Coordinates of C-alpha atoms in Angstrom, one line a residue:
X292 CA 152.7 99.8 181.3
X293 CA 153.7 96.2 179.7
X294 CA 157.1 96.5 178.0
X295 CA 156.2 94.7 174.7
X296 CA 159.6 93.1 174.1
X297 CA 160.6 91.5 177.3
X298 CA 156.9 91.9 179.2
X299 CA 158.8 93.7 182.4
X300 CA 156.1 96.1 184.2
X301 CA 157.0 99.4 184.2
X302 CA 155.2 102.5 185.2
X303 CA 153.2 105.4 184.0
X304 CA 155.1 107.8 182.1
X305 CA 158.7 106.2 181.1
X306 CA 159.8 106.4 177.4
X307 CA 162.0 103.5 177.8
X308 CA 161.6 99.9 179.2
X309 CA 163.5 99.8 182.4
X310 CA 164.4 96.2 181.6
X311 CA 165.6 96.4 178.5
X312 CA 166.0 99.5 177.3
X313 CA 163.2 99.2 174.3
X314 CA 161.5 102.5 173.6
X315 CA 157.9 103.3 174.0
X316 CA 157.9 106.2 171.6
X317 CA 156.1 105.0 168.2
X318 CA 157.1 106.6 164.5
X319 CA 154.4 107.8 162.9
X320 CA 154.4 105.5 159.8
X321 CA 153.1 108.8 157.5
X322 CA 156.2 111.5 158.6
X323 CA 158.4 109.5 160.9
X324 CA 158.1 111.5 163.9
X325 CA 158.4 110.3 167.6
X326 CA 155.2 110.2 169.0
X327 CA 154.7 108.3 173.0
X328 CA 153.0 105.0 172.9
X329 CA 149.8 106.5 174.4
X330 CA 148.9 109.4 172.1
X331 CA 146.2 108.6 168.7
X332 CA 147.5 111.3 166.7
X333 CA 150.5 111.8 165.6
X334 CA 151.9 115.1 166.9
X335 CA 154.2 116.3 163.6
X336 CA 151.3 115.5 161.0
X337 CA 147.9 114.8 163.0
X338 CA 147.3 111.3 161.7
X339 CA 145.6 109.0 163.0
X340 CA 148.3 106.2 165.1
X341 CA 145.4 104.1 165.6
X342 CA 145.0 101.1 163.2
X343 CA 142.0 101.3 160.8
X344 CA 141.1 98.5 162.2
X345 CA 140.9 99.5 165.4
X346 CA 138.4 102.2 164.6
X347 CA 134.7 101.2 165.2
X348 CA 132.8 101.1 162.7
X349 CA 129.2 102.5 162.4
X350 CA 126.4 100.9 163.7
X351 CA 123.7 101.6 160.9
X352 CA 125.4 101.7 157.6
X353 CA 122.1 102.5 155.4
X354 CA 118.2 102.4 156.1
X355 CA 118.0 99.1 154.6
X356 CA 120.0 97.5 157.2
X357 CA 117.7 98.4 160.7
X358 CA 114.9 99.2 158.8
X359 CA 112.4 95.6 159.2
X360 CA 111.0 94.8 155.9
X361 CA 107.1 94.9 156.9
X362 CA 107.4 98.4 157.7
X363 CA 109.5 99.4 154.9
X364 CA 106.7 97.9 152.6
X365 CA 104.0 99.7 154.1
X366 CA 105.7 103.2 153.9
X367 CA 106.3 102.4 150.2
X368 CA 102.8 101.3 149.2
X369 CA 101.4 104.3 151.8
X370 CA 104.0 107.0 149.7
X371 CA 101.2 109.3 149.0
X372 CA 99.7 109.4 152.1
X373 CA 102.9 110.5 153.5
X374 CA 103.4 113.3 150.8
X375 CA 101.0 115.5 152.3
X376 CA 98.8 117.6 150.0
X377 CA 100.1 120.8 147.9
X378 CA 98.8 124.0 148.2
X379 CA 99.3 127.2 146.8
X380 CA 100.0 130.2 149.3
X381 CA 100.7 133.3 149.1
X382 CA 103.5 135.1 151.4
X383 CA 103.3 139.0 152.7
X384 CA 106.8 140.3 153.8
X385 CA 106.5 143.2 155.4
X386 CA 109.7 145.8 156.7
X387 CA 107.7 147.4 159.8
X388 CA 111.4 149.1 161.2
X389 CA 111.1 153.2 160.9
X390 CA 107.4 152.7 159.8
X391 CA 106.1 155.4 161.8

């Protein structure tokens, strides 16, 4: 772990730099509490330590965007192929438990 005040290595698992003393503990800018450098949720309110934009973002936002235009036409001039027919049907429901 890279201390980042003075840049001194220190290793896995120390809350302070052994160089110069900074500490590796990060406030949780929502409550305040003390969380260590490596967590992503804070552990007094469960936010997220993580910058927003740190966070990936999707990679398909809405059809439009990885949907290619040609095809998009075709299923929009072909709509009531794809709608299927209607039919009317009729249902039996039947309770065959204790029947006999």
């Amino acid at each position: 772990m890279q201390c980042p005040r003075c840049n001194a290595e220190n290793r896995e698992g120390r809350r302070f730099c052994g160089e110069c003393g900074l500490s590796f503990a990060s406030a949780c800018p929502a409550c305040g509490f003390l969380n260590d450098g490596s967590e992503k949720f804070c552990g007094g309110c469960g936010r997220s330590l993580v910058s927003p934009a740190a966070v990936a973002e999707p990679k398909f936002r809405t059809p439009q965007s990885y949907t290619p235009q040609h095809l998009a036409e075709k299923i929009l001039t072909s709509k009531a192929a794809l709608e299927g027919e209607r039919k009317q049907v009729t249902v039996l429901f039947a309770d065959l438990k204790g029947s006999m």
